[in-house]
XYZ file of C-alpha atoms in Angstrom:
594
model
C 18.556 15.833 15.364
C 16.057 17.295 13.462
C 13.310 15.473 14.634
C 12.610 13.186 11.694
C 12.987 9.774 11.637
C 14.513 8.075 8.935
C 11.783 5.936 6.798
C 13.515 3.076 6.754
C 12.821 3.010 10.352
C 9.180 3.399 10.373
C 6.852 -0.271 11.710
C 3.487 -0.364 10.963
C 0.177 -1.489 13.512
C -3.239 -1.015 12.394
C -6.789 -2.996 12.728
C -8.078 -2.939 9.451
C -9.512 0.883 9.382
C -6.416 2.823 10.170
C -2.871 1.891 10.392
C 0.120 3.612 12.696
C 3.707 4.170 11.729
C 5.992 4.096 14.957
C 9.607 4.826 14.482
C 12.721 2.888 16.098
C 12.814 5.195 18.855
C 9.450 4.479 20.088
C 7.402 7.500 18.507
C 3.787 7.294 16.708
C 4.487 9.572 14.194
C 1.676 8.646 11.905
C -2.025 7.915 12.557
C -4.868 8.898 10.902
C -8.423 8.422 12.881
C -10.936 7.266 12.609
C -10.366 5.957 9.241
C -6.931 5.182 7.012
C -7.727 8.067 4.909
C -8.552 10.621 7.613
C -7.119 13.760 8.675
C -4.735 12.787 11.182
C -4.270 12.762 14.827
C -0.106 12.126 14.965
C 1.524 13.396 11.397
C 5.286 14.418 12.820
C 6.535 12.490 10.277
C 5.603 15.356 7.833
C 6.394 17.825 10.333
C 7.608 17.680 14.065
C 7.073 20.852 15.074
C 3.426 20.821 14.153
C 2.236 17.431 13.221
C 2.043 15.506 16.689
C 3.239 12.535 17.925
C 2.878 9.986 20.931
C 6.425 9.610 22.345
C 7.368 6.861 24.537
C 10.970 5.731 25.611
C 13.854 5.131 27.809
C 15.095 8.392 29.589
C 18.527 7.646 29.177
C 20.906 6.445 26.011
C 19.610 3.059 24.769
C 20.077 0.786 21.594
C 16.579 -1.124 20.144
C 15.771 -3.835 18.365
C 12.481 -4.521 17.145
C 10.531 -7.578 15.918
C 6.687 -8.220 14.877
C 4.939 -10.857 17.811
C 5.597 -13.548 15.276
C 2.872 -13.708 12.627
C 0.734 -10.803 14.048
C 0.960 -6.797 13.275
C 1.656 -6.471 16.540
C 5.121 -4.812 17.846
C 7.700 -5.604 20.119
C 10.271 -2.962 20.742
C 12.839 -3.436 22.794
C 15.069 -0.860 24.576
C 18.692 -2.188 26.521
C 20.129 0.523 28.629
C 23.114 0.604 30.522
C 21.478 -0.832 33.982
C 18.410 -2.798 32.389
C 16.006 -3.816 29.305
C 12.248 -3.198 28.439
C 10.159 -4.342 25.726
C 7.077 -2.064 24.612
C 4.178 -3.823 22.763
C 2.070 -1.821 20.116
C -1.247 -2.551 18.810
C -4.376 -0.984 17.340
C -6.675 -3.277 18.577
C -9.252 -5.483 17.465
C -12.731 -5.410 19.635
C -13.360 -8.933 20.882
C -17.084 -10.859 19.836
C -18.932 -9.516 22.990
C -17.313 -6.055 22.983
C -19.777 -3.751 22.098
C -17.484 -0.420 22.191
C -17.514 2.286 19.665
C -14.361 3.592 18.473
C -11.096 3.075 17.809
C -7.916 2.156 20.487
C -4.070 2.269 20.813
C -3.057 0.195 23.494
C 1.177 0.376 24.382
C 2.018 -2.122 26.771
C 5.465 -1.658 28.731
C 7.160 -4.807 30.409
C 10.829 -4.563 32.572
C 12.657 -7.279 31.362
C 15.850 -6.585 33.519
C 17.169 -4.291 35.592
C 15.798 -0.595 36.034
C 14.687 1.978 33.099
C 13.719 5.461 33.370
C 10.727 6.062 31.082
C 8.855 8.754 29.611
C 5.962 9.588 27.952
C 4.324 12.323 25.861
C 1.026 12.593 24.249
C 0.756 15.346 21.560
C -2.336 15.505 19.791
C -3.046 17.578 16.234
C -6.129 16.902 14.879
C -6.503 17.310 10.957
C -3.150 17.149 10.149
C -1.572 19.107 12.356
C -3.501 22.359 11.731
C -6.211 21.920 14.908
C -5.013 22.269 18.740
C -6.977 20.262 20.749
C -8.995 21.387 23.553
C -7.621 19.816 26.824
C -9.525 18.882 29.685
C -10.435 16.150 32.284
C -13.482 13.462 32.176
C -13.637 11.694 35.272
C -9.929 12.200 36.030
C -8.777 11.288 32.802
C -6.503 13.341 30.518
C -8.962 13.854 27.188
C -8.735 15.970 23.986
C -11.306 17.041 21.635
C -11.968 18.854 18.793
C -15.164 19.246 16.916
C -16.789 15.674 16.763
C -13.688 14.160 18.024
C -12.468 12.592 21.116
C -9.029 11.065 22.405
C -8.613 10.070 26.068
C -5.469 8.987 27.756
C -5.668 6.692 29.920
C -2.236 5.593 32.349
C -1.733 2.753 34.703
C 1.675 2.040 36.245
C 3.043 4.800 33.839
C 3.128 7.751 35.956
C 0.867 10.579 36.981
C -0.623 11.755 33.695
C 0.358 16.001 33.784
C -1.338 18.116 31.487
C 0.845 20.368 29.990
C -0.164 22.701 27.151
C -1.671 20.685 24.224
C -0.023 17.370 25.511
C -0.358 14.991 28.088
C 3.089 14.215 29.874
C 4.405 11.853 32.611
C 7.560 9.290 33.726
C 7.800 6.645 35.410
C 10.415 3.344 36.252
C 10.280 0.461 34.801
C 12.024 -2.748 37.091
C 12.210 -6.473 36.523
C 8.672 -8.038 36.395
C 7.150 -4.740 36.171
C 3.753 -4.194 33.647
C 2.607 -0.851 32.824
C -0.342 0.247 30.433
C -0.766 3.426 27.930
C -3.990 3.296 25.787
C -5.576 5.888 23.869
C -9.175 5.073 23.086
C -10.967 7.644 20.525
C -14.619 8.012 19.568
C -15.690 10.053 16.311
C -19.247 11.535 16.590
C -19.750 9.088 18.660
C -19.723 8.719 22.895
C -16.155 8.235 24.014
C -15.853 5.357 26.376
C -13.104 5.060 29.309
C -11.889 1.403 29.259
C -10.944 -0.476 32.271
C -7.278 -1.632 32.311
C -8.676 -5.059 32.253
C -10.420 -4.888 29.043
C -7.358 -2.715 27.306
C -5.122 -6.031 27.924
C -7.975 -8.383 26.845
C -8.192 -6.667 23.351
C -4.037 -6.454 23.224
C -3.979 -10.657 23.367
C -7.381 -10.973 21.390
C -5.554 -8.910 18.436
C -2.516 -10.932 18.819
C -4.519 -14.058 18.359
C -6.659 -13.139 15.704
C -3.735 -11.636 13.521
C -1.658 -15.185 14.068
C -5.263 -17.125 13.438
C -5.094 -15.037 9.625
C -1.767 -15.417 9.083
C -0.821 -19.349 9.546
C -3.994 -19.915 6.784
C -1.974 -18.327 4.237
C -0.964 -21.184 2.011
C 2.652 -20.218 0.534
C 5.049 -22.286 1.662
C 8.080 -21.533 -0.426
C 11.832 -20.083 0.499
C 11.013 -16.937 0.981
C 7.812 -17.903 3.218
C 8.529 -15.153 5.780
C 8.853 -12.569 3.346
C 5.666 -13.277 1.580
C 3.627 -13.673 5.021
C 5.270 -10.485 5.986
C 3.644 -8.664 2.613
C 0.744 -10.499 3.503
C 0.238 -9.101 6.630
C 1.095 -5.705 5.482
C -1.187 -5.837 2.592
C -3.922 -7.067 5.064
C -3.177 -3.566 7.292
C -4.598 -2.069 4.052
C -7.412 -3.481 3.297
C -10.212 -1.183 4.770
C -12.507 -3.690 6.121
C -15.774 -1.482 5.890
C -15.834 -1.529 2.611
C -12.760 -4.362 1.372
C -11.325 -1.838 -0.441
C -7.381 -2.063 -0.662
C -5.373 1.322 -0.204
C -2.007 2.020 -2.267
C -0.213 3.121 0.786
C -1.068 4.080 4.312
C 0.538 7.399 4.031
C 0.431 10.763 2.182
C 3.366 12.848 1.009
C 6.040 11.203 1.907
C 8.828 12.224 -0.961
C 9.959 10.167 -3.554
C 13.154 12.987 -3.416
C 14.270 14.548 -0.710
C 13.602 17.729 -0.255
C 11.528 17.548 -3.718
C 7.818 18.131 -4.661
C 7.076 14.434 -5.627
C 4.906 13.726 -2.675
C 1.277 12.195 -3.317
C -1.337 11.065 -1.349
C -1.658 7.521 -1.658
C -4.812 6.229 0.329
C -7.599 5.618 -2.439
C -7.397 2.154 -4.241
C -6.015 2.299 -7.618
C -7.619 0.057 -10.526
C -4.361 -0.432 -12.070
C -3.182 -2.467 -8.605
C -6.433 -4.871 -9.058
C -5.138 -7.230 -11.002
C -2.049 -7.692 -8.638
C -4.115 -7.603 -5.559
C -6.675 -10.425 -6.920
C -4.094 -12.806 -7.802
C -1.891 -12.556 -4.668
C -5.549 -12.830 -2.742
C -5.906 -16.365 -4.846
C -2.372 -17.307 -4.508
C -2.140 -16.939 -0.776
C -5.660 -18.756 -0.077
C -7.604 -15.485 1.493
C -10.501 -16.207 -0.257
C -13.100 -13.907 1.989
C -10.482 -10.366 0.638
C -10.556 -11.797 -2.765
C -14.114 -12.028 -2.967
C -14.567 -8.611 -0.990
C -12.282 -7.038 -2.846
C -13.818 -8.036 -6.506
C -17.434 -7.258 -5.457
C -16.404 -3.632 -4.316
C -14.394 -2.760 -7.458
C -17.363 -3.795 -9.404
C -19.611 -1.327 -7.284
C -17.329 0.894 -7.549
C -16.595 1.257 -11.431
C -20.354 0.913 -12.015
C -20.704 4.582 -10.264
C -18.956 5.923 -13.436
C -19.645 3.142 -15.816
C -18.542 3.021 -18.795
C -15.410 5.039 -18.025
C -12.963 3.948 -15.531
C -11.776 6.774 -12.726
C -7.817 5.920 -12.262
C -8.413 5.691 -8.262
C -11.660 5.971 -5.881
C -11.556 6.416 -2.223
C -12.032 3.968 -0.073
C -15.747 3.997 -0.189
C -15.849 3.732 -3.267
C -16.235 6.973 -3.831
C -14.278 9.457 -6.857
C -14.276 12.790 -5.333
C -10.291 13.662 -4.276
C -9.553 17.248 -5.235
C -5.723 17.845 -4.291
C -4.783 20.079 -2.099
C -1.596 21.526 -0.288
C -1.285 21.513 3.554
C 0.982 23.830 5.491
C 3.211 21.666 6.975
C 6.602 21.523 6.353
C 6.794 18.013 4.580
C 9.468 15.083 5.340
C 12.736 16.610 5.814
C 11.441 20.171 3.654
C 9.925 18.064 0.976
C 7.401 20.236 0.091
C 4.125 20.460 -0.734
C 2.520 18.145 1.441
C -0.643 16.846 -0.345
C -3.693 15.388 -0.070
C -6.238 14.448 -2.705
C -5.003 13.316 -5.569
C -5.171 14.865 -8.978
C -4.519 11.767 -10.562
C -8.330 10.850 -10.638
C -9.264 12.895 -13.769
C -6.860 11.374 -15.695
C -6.891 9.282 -18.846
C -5.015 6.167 -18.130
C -6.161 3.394 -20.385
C -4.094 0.530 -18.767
C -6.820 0.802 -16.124
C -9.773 -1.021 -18.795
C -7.140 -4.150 -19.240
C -6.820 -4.584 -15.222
C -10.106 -4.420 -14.705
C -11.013 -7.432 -17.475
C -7.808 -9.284 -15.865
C -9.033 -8.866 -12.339
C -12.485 -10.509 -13.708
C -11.014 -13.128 -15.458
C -9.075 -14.359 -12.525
C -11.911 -14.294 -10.628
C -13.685 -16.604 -12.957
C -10.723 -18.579 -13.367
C -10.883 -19.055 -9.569
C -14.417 -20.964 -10.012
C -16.793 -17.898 -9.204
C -19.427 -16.883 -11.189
C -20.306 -13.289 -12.373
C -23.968 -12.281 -11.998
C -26.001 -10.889 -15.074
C -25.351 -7.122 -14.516
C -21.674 -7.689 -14.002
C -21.548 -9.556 -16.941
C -23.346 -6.974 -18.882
C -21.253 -4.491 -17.941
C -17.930 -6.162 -18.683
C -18.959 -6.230 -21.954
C -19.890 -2.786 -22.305
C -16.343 -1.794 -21.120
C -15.189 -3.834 -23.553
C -17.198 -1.867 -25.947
C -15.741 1.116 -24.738
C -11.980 0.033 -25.075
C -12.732 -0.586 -28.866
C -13.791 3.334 -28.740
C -10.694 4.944 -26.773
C -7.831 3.067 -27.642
C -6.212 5.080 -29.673
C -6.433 7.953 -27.827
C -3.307 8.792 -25.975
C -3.446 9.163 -22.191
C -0.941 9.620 -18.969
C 0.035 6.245 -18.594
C 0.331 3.775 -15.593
C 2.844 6.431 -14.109
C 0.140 8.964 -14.385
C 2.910 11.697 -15.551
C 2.041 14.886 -15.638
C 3.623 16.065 -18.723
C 1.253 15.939 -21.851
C -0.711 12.874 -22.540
C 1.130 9.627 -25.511
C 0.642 6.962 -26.518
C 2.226 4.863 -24.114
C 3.018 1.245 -25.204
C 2.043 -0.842 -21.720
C -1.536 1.348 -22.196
C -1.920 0.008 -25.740
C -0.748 -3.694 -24.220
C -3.351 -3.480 -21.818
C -6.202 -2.466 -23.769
C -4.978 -5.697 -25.734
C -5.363 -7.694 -22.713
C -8.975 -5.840 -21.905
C -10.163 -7.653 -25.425
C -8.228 -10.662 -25.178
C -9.769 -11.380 -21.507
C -13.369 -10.317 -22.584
C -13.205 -12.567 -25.723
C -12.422 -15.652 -23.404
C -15.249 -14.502 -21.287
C -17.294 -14.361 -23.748
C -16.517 -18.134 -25.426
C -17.202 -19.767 -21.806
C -20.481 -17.663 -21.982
C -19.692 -15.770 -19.010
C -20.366 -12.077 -20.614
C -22.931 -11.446 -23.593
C -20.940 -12.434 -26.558
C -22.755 -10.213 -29.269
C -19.886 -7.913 -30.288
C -17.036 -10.531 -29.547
C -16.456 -9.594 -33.707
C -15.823 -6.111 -33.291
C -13.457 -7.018 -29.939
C -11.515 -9.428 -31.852
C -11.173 -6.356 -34.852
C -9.880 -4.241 -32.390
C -7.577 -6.583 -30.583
C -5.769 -6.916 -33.694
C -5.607 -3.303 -34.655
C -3.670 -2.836 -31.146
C -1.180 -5.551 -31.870
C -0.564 -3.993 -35.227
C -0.043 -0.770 -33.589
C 1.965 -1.756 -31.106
C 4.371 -4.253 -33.481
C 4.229 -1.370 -35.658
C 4.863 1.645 -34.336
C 6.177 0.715 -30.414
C 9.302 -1.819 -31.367
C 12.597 -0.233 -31.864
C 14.593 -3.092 -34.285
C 17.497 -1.071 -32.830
C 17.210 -1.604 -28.878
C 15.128 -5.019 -30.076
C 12.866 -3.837 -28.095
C 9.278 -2.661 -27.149
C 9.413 1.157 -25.798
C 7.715 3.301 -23.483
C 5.629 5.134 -26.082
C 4.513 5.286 -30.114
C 7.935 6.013 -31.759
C 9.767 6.492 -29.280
C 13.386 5.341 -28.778
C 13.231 4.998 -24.552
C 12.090 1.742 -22.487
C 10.179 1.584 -19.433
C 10.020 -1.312 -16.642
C 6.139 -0.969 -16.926
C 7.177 -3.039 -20.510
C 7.507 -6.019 -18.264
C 3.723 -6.247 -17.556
C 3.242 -6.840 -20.800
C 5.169 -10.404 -20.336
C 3.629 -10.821 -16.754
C 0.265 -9.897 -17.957
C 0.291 -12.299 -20.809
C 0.063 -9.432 -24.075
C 2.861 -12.112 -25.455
C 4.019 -15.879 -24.143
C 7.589 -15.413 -22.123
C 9.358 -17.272 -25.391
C 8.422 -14.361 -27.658
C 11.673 -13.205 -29.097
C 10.478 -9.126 -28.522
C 9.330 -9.982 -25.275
C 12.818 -11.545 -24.377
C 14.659 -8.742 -26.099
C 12.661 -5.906 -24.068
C 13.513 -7.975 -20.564
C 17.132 -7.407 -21.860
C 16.528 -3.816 -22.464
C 14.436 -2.906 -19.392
C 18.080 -4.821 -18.150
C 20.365 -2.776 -19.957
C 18.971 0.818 -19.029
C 16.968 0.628 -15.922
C 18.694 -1.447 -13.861
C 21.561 -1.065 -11.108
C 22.065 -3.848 -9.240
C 18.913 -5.277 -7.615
C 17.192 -1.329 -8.299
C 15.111 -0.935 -11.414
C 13.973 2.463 -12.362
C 10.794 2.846 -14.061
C 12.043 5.225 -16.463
C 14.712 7.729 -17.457
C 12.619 10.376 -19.581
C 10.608 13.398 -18.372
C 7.460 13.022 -16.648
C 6.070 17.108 -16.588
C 7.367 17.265 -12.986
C 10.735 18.804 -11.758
C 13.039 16.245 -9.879
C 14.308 13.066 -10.104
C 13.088 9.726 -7.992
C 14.570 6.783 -6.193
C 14.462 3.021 -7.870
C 10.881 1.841 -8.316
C 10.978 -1.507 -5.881
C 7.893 -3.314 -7.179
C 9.279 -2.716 -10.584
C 12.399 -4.693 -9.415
C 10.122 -7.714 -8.302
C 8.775 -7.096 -11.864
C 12.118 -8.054 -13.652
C 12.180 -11.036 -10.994
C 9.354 -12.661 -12.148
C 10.136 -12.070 -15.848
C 13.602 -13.700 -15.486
C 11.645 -16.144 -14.127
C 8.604 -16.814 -16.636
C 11.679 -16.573 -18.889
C 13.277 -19.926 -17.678
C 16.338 -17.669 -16.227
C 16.107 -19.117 -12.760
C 19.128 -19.155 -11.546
C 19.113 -15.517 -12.165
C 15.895 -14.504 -10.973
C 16.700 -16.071 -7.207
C 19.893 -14.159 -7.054
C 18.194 -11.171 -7.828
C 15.459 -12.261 -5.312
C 17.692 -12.781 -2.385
C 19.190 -9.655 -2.901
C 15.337 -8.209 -2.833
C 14.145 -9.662 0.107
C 17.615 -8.051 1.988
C 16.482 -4.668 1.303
C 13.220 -4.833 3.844
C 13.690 -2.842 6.560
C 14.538 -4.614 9.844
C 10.893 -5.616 10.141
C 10.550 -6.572 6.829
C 8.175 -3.361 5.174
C 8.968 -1.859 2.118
C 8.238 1.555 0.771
C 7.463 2.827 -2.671
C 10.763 2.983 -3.560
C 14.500 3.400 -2.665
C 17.552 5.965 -3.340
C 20.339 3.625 -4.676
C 23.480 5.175 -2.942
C 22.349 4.973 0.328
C 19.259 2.051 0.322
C 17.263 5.170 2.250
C 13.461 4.585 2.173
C 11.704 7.165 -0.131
C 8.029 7.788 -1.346
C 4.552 6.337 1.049
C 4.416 2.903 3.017
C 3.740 0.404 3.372
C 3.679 0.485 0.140
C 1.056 -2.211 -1.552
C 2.271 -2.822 -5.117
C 5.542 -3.545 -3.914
C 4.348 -6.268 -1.545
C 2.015 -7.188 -4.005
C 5.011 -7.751 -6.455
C 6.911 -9.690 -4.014
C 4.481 -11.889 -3.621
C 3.984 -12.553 -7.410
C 7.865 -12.974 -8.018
C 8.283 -15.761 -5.011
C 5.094 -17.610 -6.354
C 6.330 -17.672 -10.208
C 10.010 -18.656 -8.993
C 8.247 -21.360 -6.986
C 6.237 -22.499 -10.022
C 9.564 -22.108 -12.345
C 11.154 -24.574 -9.464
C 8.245 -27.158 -9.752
């Protein structure tokens, strides 16, 4: 083997500040401390050889199956040998109301279920990803690593003798019926590291259980695909970083959308062009607390560079994310291996329609906006009458030279059209609602104009062009024309016609300014889902959904996207947008039903 796991294979854990990928065979191959977008401790999914990992599994030959503790983000593995069966439980737990600790806390429970197991164990640390050995040592008899201001201690009950070895911490140990053994891995960032007792280690494992199941069975969609859509819940949950209710893209960096290609981004900052998504599937699924966290942090957020719109900000909020290339060997050779993103300095005008979108849901949802919200929704409206004709990079942020993309144009439609409404329900100031309603009809004469091929009947991807694009489909599910428009039909048809293969939908065919080529765009395939939908196709929109939902993985996570011939993973997960568009597509083939 060459010590990669295949993506498809990856489960996710995490506590609502960082979030673990552990693979089939038992490994934590991914985890970034003390926050989701921190240099890592374990990154040997970008490289093995240098990234670290925390392995932990049967000795001997063994097959695995794998579940999620039934609505939780906690994980069962388990392993069947030849002579007998045990089931490992993962979490990153949650502290418990009188629990006091600093810190964060891996806790891996191991249970014989039958017969006898061989076991072992290996704990490899790399701090910041991969490029910092640790300095081992011993606190009180237990196994510890540090580097700079940070702190990871291993601490083993029923699991062995814990053996330093190098830069890891090693053991093995039996497993036999009734048997109950304990790995955690608590970790303290300029902070003091504390030594749990096994006691406490087990309380937090059930606690996290309980509250995960205690989020999950309030979530109020109760349609066919209901396990699905709590599934996507749950992962979209993992990443929302509680500090500051922020909502990450992904929980990964650099993993390729081609093998062995240079597509690999970093994907932890939250994207503006994801809000609108993320607000209604908030509303939709009843979490009102992460709706109303999640609005009042994008507003702080885009008031920090007020009037213009960044395309992502970290997770504080935050706009600073120079790119930059690591020296580690990337997913199976796919090299570079970023992080930062580069994406943040670009034009992207689609972001301005989100963000009025995201507000008017809100609003529609029965809050109220306060006076300097208002005031400054307004203003951005303002500032969409000033930069939409410009052309920019698009919502695929390609890195070629900047058009004028259609879907951009659509959304700065939607930016006016939302900020009008606003405006007549005296919600924002409605003293230039003139001058919005000018421009709003400039764009749709633009766009009708000069982004509609008669020939494809069709909208295209940009200003006389003579290619479509599945972002085309927003403009339908976004409301830039009613579902019985006849060019709104005739681009679902076209987005048909030359994006998609089977259930996959590509998000374009044309050059994007970077070398390579790229799997099918999932959330764009929950796009066409909902549009057959809105589009009183139902019949085809459930087919096309069924054959969706089969493509999870076996604990039903989805990446960014996924390579056709082979239904292989590619690209960062979990990835939000796609859950976010799964969601969306089983709620509007619900509402289609009723």
């Amino acid at each position: 083997m060459d010590g990669y796991a295949e993506l498809r294979d990856y489960a996710v854990i995490g506590d609502g500040r960082c979030v673990a990928l552990i693979a089939r065979d038992g490994a934590v191959d991914w985890l970034a401390w003390p926050d989701l977008d921190s240099p890592t401790l374990f990154a040997a999914v970008l490289d093995p050889v240098r990234g670290g990992r925390f392995l932990l599994q049967p000795d001997v030959p063994c097959s695995v199956a794998r579940r999620y503790v039934p609505h939780t983000n906690v994980l069962e593995t388990t392993f069947t040998t030849a002579d007998g069966t045990v089931r490992v439980t993962d979490a990153l737990t949650i502290a418990t109301s009188d629990d006091l600790a600093p810190g964060r806390e891996l806790v891996r429970r191991i249970e014989g279920l039958a017969g006898s197991v061989p076991m072992r164990w290996s704990v490899q640390p790399r701090f910041g990803y991969g490029t910092q050995a640790p300095h081992m040592t011993h606190r009180a008899g237990v196994p510890v690593a540090t580097f700079g201001p940070d702190a990871v201690a291993v601490r083993a009950w029923n699991a062995g003798q814990p053996r330093l070895t190098g830069d890891a911490v090693t053991s093995e140990f039996r497993t036999e019926l009734g048997t109950r053994a304990l790995l955690a891995l608590p970790y303290a960032h300029k902070e003091p590291l504390i030594l749990p007792t096994r006691a406490e280690c087990e309380a937090r494992l059930e606690h996290t259980s309980a509250t995960w199941r205690h989020w999950a069975d309030k979530r109020s969609y109760a349609g066919p695909w209901r396990e699905a859509v709590l599934r996507s819940a749950l992962a979209l949950k993992l990443l929302v970083f509680a500090p500051s209710a922020a909502v990450a893209a992904a929980a990964t960096c650099s993993l390729p959308e081609e093998l062995a290609g240079e597509r690999n981004w970093d994907y932890r900052f939250s994207w503006i062009r994801d809000s609108a998504f993320t607000l209604n599937a908030f509303l939709k699924l009843g979490c009102a607390p992460e709706a109303t966290g999640y609005f009042w942090w994008l507003m702080h957020a885009s008031q920090l560079t007020h009037p213009r719109l960044h395309v992502l900000y970290r997770l504080d909020g935050g706009t600073r994310a120079p790119e930059r290339t690591l020296p580690l060997a990337g997913y199976r050779g796919s090299a570079p291996v970023r992080v930062g993103n580069a994406a943040v300095d670009q034009l992207q005008l689609d972001t301005y329609g989100e963000l009025l979108q995201t507000a008017w849901l809100y609003t529609a949802a029965g809050h109220r906006l306060d006076a300097d919200i208002a005031r400054r929704l307004a203003e951005t409206a303002d500032f969409v009458c000033t930069v939409w004709q410009m052309p920019d990079a698009g919502i695929w942020e390609v890195r070629s030279d900047p058009e004028h993309f259609t879907q951009s144009k659509m959304m700065c439609w939607i930016a006016l059209d939302r900020a009008l409404d606003l405006a007549r329900r005296q919600l924002i100031p409605d003293r230039h609602a003139a001058r919005w309603q000018r421009a709003r009809q400039a764009i749709a004469e633009f766009v009708d104009d000069r982004c509609f091929s008669a020939r494809l009947n069709s909208y295209v991807r940009s200003a006389g062009g003579d290619e479509v694009d599945a972002s085309l489909l927003l403009g339908l599910l976004h409301g830039y024309r009613p579902p019985d428009d006849p060019r709104m039909r005739g681009t679902l048809t076209a987005v048909q016609q030359a994006l998609q293969d089977g259930p996959y939908v590509h998000r374009y065919l044309g050059a994007d300014g970077v070398p390579g080529s790229e799997g099918a765009f999932l959330a764009c395939s929950f796009w066409l889902a909902e549009a057959l939908a809105r589009c009183d196709r139902a019949d085809e929109a459930v087919s096309l959904m069924e054959r969706l939902v089969a493509l999870s993985n076996d604990v039903g996570l989805y990446s960014e996207e996924i390579h056709p011939p082979t239904s292989a993973f590619l690209g960062n997960l979990p990835q939000g947008l796609t859950h976010l568009a799964l969601i969306r597509a089983a709620c509007a083939i619900e509402e289609a039903a009723r």
